mmCIF file with all atom_site columns, C-alpha atoms in Angstrom:
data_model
loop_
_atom_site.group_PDB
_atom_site.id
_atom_site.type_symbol
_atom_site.label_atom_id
_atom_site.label_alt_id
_atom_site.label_comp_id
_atom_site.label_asym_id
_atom_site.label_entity_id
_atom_site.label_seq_id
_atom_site.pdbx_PDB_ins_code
_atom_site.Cartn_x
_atom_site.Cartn_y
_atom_site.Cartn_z
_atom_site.occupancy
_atom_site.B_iso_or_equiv
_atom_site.pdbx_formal_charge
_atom_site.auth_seq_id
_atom_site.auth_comp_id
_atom_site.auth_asym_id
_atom_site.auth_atom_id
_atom_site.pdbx_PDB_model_num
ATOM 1   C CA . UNK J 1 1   ? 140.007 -71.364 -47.138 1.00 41.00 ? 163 UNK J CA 1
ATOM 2   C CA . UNK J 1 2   ? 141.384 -68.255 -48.741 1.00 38.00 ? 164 UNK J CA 1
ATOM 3   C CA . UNK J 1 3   ? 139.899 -64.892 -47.501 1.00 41.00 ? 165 UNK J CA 1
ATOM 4   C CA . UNK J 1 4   ? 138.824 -62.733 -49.873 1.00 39.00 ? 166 UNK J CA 1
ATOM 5   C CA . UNK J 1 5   ? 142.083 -60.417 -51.316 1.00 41.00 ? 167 UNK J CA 1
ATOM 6   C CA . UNK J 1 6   ? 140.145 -57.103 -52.388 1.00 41.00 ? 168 UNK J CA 1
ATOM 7   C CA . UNK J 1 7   ? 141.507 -53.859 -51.234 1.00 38.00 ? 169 UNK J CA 1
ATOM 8   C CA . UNK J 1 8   ? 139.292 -53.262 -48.511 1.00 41.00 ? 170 UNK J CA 1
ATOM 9   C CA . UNK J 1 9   ? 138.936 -56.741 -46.753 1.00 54.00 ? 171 UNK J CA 1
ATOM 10  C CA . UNK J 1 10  ? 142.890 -57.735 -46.152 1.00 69.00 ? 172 UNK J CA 1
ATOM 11  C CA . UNK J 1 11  ? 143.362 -54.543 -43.782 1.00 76.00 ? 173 UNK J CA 1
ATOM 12  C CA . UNK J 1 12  ? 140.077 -55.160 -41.660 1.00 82.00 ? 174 UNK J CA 1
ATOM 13  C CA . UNK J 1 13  ? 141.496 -59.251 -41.501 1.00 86.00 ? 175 UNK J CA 1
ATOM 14  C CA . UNK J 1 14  ? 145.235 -57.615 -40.110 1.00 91.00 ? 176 UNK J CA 1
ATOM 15  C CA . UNK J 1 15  ? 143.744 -55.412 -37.459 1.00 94.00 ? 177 UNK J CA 1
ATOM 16  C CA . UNK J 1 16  ? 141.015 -57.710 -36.508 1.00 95.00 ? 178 UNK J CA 1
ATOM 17  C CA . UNK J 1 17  ? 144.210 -60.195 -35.239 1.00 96.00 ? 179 UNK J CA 1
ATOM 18  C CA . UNK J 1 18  ? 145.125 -57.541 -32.771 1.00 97.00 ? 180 UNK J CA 1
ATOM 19  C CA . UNK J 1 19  ? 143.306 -55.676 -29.871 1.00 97.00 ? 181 UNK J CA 1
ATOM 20  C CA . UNK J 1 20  ? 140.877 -52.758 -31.058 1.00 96.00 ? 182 UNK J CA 1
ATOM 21  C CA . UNK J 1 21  ? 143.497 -50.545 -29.582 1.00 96.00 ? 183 UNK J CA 1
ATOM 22  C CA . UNK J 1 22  ? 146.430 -51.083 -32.202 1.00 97.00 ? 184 UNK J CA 1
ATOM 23  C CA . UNK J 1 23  ? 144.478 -50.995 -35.177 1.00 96.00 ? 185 UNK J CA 1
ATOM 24  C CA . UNK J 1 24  ? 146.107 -47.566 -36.417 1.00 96.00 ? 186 UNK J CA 1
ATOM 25  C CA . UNK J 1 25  ? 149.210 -49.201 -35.540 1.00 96.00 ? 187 UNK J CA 1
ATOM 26  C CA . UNK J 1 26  ? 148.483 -52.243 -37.670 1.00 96.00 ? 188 UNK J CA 1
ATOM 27  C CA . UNK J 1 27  ? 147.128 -49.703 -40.705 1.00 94.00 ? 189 UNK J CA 1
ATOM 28  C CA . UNK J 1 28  ? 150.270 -47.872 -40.212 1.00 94.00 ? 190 UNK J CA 1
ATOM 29  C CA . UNK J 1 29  ? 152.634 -51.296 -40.635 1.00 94.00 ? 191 UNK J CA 1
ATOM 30  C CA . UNK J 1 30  ? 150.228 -52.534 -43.638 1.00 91.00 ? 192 UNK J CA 1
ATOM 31  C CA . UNK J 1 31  ? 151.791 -49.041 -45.097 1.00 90.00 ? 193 UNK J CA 1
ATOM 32  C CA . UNK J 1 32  ? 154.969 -51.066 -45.728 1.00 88.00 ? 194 UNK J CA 1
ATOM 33  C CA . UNK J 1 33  ? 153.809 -54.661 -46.210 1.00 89.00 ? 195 UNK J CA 1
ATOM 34  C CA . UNK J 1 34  ? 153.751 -56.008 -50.349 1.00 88.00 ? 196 UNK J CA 1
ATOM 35  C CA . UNK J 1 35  ? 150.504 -57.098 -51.377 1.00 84.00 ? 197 UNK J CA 1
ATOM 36  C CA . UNK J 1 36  ? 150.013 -60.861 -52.172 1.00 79.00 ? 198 UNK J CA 1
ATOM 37  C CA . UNK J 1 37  ? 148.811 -63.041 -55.020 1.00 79.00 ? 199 UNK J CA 1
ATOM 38  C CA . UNK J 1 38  ? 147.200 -64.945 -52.196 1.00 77.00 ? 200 UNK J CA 1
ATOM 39  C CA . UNK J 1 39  ? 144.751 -63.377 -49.687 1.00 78.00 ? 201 UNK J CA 1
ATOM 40  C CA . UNK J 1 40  ? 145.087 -64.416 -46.039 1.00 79.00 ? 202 UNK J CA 1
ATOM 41  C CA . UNK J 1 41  ? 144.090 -68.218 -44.698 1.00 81.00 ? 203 UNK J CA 1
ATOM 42  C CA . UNK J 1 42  ? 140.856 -68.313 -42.362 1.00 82.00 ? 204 UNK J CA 1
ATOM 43  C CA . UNK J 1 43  ? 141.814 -67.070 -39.188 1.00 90.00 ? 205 UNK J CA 1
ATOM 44  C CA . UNK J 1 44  ? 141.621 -68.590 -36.043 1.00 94.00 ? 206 UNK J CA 1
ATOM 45  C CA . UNK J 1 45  ? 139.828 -66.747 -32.960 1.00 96.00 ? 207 UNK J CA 1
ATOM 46  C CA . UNK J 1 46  ? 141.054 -66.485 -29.286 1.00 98.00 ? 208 UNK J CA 1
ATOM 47  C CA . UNK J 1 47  ? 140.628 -63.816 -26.850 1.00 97.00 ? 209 UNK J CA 1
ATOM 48  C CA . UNK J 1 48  ? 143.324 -61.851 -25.685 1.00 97.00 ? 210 UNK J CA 1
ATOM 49  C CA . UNK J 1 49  ? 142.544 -60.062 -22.076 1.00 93.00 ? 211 UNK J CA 1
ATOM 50  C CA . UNK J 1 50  ? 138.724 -60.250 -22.578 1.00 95.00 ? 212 UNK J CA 1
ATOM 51  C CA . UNK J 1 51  ? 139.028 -59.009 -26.048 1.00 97.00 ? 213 UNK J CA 1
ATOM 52  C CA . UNK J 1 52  ? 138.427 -61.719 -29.384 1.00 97.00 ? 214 UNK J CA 1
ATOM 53  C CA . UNK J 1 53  ? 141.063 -61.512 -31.760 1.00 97.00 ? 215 UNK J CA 1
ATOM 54  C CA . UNK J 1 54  ? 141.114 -63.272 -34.915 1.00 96.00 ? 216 UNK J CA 1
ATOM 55  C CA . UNK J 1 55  ? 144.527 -64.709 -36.438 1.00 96.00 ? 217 UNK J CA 1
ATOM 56  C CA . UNK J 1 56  ? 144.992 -65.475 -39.872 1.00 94.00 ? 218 UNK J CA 1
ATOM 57  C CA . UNK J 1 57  ? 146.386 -69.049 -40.320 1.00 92.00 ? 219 UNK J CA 1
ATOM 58  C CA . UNK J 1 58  ? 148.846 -68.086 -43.066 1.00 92.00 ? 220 UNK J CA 1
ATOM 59  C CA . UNK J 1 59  ? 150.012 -64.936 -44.625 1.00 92.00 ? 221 UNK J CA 1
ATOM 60  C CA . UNK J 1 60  ? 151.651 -65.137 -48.552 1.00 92.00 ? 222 UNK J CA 1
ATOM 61  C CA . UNK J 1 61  ? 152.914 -61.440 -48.632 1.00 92.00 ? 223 UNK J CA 1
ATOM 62  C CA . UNK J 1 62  ? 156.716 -61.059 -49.334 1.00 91.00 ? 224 UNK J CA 1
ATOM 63  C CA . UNK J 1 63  ? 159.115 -59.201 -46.290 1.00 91.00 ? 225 UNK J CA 1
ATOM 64  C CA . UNK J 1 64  ? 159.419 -55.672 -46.342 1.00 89.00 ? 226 UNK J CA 1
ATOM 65  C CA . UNK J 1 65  ? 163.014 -54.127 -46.860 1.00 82.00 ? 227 UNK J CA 1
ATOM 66  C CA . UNK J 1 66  ? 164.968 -54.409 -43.799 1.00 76.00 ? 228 UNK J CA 1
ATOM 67  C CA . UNK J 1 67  ? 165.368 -50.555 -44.059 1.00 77.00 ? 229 UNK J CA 1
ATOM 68  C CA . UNK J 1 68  ? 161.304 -49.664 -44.093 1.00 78.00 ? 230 UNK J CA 1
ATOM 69  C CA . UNK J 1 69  ? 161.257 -51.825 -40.764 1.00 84.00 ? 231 UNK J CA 1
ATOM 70  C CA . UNK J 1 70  ? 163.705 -49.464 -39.369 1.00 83.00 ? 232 UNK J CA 1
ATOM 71  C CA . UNK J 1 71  ? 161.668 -46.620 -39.989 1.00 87.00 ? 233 UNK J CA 1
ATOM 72  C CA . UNK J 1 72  ? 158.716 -48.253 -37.369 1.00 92.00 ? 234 UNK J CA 1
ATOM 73  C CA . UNK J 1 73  ? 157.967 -47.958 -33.807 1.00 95.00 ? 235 UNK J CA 1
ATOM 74  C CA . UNK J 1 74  ? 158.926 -50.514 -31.277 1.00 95.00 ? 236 UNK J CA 1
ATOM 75  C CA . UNK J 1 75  ? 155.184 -51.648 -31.186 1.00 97.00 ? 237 UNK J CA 1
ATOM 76  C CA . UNK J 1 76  ? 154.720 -51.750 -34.955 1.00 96.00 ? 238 UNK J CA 1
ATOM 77  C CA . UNK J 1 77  ? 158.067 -53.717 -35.546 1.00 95.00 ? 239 UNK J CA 1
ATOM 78  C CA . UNK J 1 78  ? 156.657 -56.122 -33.060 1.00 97.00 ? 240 UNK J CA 1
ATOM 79  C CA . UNK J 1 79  ? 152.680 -55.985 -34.966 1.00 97.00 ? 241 UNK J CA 1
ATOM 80  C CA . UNK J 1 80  ? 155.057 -56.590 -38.128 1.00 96.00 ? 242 UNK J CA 1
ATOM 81  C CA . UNK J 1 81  ? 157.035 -59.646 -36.577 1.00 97.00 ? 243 UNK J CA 1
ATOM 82  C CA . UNK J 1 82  ? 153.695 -61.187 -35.269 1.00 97.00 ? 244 UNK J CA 1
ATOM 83  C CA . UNK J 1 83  ? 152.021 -60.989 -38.361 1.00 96.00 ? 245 UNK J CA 1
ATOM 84  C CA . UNK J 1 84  ? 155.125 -62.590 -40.758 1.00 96.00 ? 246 UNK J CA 1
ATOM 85  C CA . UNK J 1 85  ? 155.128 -65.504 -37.937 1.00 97.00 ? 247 UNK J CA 1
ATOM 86  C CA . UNK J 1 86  ? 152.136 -66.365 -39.674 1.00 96.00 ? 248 UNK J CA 1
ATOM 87  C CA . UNK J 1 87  ? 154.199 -66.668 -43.129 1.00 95.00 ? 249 UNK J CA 1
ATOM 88  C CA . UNK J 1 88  ? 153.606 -69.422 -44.926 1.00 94.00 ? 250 UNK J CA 1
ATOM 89  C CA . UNK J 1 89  ? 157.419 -70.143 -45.174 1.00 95.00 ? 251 UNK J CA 1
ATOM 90  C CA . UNK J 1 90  ? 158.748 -71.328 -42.400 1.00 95.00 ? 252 UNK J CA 1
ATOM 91  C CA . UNK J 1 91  ? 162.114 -69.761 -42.713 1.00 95.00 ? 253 UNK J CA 1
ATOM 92  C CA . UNK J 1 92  ? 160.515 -66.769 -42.298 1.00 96.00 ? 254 UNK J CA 1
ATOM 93  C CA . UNK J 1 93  ? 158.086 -67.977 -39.324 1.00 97.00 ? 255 UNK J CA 1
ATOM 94  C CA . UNK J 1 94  ? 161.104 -68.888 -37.294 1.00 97.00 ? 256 UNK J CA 1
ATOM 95  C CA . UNK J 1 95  ? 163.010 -65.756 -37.936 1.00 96.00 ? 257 UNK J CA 1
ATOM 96  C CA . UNK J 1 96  ? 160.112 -63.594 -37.014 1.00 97.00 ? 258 UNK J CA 1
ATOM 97  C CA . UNK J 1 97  ? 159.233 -65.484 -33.630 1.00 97.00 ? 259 UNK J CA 1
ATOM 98  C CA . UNK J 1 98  ? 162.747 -64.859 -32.562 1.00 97.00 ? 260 UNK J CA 1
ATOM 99  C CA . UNK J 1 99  ? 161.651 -61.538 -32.369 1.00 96.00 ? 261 UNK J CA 1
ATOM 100 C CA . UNK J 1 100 ? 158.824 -61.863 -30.386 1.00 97.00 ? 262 UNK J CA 1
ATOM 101 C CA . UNK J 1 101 ? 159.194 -64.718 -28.070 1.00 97.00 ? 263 UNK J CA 1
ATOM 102 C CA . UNK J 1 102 ? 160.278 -63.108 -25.313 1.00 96.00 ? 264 UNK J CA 1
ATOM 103 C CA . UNK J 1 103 ? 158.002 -60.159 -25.511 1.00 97.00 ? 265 UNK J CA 1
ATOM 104 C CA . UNK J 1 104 ? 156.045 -59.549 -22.053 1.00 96.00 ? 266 UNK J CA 1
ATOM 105 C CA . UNK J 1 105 ? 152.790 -58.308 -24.449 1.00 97.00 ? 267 UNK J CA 1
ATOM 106 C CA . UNK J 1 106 ? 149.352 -60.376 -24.192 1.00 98.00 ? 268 UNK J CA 1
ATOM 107 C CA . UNK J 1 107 ? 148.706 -60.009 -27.614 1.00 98.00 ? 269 UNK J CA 1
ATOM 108 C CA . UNK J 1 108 ? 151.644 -61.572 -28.570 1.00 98.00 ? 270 UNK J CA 1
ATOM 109 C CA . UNK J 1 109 ? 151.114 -64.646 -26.847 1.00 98.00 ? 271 UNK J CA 1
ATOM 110 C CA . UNK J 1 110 ? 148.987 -66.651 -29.263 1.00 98.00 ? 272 UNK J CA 1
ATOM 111 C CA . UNK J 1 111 ? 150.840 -65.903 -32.326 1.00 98.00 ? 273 UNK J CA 1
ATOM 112 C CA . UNK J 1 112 ? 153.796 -67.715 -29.879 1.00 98.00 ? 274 UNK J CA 1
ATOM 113 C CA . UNK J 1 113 ? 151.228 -70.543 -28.767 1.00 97.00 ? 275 UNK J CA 1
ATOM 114 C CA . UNK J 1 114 ? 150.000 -71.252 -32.637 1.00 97.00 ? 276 UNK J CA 1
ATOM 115 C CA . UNK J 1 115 ? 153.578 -72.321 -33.459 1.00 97.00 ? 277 UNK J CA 1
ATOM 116 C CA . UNK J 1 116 ? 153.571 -74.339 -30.497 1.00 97.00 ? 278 UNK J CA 1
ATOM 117 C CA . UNK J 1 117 ? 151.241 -76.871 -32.210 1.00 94.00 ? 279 UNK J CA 1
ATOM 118 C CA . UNK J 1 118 ? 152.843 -76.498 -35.690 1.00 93.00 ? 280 UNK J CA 1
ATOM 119 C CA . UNK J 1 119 ? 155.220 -79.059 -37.448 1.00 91.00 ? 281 UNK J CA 1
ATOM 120 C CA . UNK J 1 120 ? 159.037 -76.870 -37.761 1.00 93.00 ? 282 UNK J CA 1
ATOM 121 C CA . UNK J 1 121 ? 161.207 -78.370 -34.636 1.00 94.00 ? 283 UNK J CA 1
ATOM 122 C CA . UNK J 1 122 ? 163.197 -75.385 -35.083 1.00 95.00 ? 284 UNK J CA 1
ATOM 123 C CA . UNK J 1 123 ? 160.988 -73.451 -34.064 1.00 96.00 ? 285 UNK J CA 1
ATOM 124 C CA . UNK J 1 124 ? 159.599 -76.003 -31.150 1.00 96.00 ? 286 UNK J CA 1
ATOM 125 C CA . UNK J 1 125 ? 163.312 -75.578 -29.759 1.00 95.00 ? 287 UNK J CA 1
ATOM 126 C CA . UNK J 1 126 ? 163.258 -71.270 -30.589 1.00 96.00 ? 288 UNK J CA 1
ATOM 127 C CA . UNK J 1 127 ? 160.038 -71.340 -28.209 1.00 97.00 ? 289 UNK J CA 1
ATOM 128 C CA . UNK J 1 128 ? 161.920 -73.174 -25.302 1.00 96.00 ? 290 UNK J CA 1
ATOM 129 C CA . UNK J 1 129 ? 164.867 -71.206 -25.684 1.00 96.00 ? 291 UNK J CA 1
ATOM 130 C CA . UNK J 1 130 ? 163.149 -67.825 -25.710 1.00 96.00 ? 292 UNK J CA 1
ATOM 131 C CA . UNK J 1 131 ? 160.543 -68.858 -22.779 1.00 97.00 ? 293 UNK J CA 1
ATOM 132 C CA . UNK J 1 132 ? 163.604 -69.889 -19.948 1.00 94.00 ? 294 UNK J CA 1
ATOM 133 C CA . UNK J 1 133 ? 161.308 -68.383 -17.323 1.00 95.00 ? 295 UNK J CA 1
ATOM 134 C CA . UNK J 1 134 ? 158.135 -70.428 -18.025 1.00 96.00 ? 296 UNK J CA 1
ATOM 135 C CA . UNK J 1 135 ? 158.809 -73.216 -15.814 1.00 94.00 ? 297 UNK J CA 1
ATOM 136 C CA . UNK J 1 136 ? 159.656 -70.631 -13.232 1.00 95.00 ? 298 UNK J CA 1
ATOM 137 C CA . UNK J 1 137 ? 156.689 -70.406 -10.692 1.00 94.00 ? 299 UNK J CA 1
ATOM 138 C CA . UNK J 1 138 ? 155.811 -66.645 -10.368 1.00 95.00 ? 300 UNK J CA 1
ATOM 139 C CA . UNK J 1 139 ? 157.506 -65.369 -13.438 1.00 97.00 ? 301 UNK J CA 1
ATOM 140 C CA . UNK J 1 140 ? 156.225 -63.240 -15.534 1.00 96.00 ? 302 UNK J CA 1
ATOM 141 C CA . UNK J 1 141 ? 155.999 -65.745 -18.476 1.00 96.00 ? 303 UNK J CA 1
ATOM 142 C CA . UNK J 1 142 ? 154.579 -67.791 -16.425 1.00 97.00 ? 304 UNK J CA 1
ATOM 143 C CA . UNK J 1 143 ? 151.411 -65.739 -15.595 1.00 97.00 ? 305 UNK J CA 1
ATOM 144 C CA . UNK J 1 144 ? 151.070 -64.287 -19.059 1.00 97.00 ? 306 UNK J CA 1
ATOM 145 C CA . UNK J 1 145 ? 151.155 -67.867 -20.875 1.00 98.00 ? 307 UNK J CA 1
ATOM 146 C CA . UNK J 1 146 ? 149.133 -69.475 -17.651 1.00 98.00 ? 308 UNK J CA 1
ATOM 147 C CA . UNK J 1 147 ? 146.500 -66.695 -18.128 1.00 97.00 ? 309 UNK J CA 1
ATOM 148 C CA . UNK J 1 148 ? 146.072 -66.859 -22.059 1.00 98.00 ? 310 UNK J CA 1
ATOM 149 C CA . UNK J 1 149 ? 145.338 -70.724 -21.593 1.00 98.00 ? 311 UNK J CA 1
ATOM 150 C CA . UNK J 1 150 ? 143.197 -70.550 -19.128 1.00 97.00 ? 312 UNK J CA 1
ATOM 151 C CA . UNK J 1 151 ? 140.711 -67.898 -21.276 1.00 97.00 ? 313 UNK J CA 1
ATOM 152 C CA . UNK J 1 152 ? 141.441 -69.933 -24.665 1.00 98.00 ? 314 UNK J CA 1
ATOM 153 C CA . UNK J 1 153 ? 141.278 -73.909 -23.190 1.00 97.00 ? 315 UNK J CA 1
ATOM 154 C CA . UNK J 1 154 ? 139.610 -75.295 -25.792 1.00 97.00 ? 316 UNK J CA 1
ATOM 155 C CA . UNK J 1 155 ? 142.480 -73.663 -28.474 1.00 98.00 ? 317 UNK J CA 1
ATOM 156 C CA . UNK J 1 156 ? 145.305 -75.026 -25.569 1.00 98.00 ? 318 UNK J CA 1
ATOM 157 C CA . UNK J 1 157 ? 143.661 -78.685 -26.383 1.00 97.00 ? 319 UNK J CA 1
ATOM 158 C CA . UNK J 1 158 ? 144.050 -78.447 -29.667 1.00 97.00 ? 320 UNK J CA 1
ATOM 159 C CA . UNK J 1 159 ? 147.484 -77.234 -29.579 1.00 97.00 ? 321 UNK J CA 1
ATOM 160 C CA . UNK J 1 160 ? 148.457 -80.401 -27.483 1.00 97.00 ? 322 UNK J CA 1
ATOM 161 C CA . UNK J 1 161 ? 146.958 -82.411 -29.593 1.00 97.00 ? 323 UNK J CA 1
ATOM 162 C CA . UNK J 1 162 ? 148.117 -81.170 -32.482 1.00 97.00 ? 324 UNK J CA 1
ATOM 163 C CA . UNK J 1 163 ? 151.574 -81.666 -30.598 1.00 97.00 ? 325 UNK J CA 1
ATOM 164 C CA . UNK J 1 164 ? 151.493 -85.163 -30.303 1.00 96.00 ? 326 UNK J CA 1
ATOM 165 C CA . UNK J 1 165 ? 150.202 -85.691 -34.140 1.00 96.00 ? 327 UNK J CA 1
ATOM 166 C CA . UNK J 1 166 ? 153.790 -83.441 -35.666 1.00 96.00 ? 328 UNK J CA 1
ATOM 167 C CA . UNK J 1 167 ? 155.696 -86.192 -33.080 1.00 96.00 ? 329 UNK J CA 1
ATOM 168 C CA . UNK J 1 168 ? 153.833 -89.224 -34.338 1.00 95.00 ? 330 UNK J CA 1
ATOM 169 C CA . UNK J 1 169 ? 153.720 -88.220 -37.718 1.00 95.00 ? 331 UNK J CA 1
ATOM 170 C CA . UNK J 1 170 ? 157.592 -86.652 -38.362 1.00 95.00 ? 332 UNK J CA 1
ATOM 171 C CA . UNK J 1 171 ? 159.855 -87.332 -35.536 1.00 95.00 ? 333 UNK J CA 1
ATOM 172 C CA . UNK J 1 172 ? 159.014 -90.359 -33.988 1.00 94.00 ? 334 UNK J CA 1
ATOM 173 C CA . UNK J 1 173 ? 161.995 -91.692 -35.645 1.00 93.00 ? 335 UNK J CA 1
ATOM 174 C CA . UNK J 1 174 ? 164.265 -89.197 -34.176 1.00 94.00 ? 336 UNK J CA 1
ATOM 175 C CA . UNK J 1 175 ? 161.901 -89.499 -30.903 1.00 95.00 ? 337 UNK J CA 1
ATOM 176 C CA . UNK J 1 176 ? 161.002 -92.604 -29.842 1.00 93.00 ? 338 UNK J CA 1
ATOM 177 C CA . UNK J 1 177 ? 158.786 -91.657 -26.552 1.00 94.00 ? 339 UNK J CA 1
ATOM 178 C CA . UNK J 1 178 ? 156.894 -88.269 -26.681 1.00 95.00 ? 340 UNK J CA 1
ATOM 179 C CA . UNK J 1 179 ? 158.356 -87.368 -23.340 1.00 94.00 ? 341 UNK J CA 1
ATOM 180 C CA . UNK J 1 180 ? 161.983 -86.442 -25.059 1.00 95.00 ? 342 UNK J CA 1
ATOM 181 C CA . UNK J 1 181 ? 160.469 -84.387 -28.113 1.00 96.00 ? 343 UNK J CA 1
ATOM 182 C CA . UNK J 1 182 ? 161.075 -80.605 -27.539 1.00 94.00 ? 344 UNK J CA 1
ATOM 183 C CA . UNK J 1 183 ? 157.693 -79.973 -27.847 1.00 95.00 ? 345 UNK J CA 1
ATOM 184 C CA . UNK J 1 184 ? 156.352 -82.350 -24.847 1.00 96.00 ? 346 UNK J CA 1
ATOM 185 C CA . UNK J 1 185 ? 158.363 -80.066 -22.555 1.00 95.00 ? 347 UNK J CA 1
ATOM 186 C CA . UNK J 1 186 ? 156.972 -77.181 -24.045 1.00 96.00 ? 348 UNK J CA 1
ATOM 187 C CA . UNK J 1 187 ? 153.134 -78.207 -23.382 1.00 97.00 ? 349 UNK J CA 1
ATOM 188 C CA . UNK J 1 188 ? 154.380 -79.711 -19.852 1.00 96.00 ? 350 UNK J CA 1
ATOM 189 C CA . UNK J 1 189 ? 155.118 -76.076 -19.092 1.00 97.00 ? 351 UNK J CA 1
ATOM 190 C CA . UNK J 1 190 ? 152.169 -74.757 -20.641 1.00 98.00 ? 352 UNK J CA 1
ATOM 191 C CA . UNK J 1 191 ? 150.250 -76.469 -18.567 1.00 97.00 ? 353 UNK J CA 1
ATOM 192 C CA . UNK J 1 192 ? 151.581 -76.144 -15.266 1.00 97.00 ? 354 UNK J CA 1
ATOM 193 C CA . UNK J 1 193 ? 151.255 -71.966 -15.800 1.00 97.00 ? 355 UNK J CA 1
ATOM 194 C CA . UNK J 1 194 ? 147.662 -73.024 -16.741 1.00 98.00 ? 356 UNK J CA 1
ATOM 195 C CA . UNK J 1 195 ? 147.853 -74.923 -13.415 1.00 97.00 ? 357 UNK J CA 1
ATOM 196 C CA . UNK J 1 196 ? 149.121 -72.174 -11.122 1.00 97.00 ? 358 UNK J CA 1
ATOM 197 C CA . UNK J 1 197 ? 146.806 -69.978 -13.056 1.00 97.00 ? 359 UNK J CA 1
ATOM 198 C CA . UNK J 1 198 ? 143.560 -71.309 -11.987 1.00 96.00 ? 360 UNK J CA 1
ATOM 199 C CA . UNK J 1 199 ? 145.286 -72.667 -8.986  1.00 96.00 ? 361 UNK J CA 1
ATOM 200 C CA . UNK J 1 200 ? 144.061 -76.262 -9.629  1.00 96.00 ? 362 UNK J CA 1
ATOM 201 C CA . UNK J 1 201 ? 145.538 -78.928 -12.325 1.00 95.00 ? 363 UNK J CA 1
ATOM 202 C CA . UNK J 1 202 ? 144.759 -78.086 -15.777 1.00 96.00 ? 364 UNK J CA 1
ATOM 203 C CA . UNK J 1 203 ? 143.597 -81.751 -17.977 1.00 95.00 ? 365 UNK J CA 1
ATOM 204 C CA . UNK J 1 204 ? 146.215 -83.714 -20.168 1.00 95.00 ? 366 UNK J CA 1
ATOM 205 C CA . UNK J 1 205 ? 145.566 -84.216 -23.685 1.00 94.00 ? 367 UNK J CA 1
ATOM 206 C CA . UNK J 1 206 ? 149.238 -85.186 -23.977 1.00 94.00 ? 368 UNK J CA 1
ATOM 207 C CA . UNK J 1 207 ? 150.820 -88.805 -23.022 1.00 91.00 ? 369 UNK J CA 1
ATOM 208 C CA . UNK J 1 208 ? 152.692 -88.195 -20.099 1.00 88.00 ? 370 UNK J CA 1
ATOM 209 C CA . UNK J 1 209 ? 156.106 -87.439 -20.429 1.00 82.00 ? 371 UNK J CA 1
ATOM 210 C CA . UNK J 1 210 ? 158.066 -90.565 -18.862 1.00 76.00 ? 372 UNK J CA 1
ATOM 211 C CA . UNK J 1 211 ? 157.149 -94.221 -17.769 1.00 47.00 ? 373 UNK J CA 1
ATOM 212 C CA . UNK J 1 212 ? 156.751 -92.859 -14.118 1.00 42.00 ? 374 UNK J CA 1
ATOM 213 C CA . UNK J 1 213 ? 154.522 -90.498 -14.994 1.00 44.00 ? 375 UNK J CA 1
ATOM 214 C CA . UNK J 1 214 ? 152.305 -93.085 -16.911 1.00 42.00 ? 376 UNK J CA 1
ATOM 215 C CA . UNK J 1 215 ? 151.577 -95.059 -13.708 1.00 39.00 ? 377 UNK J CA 1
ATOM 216 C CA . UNK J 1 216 ? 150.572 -92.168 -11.860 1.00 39.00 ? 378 UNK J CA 1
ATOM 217 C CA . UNK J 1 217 ? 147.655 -89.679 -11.880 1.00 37.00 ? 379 UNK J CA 1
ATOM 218 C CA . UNK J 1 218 ? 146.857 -87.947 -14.832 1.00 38.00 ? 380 UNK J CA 1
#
């Protein structure tokens, strides 16, 4: 579903996918974004630190110059990188996640998790490398990821799910078991912050990742 495109409804859709806090920071970057033949995709809700944010699915709107970017805060570069991740080229998706992967900022985390549970591999194996402290117990990615899941399960099931549909439908071939795609490592991690999170273990929506791990409790 296409949101409506009229002057006064895309920048209430871009600030309502960050907290209530940024918005002038999100008016100020929608200074320098092009408008769009296309209007936003429905977005999708989760909440961020007690707050509900709502994403939009895809974004249509060409980059900015590289030189306008320049002229930005740190925290609207990274509002600007968060929103193109939503692009719907993937080209540009990727580029713009390698910008924010590693950030240590709540609200970035579910622009990270959405591409978790889309179809670009690239971008599976861009979230691994820019997450190496995940499977770290105690990191800080670990708590920030572990705590968005556990406010947001319902959109973490989905995400897995969605997971194991991209590896069934596109790269079984390269893939024959689940357990060796990128992105099974990915939600293994996920899951185990959820885990230490709520400081119990989190449910599987996932096959498990080897033969050994089938004939044991999931």
């Amino acid at each position: 579903m296409q949101l409506s495109h009229g002057p006064s409804n895309v920048p209430y859709v871009w600030v309502a996918a960050f907290p209530a806090r940024l918005a002038d920071d999100v008016r100020s970057v929608l200074a320098f974004v092009p408008d769009a033949r296309l209007g936003p995709v429905e977005p999708f809700q989760v909440e961020v630190q007690g707050e509900i944010v709502a994403i939009p699915s895809r974004i249509y709107n060409e980059e900015p110059e590289v030189g306008l970017e320049r002229s930005l805060t740190r925290t609207q570069r990274l509002i600007l990188h968060c929103l193109y991740s939503r692009h719907s080229d993937g080209r540009v998706r990727q580029r713009r996640l390698e910008q924010i992967v590693s950030s240590s900022e709540p609200w970035v985390v579910p622009f990270v998790m959405q591409l978790v549970g889309e179809y670009v591999l690239e971008i599976l194996e861009a979230i691994g490398q820019g997450l190496p402290r995940l499977a770290v117990p105690g990191s800080t990615q670990r708590r920030l990821y572990g705590e968005f899941i556990s406010r947001n399960a319902a959109f973490f099931t989905r995400t897995e799910r969605r997971v194991v549909s991209y590896w069934s439908c596109y790269y079984r071939w390269k893939y024959a078991t689940f357990g060796t795609y990128p992105g099974c490592a990915l939600v293994e991690e996920f899951r185990a912050a959820a885990s230490e999170q709520v400081g119990g273990r989190w449910p599987r929506h996932t096959p498990p990742p080897s033969a050994d791990a089938a004939s044991g409790s999931t």
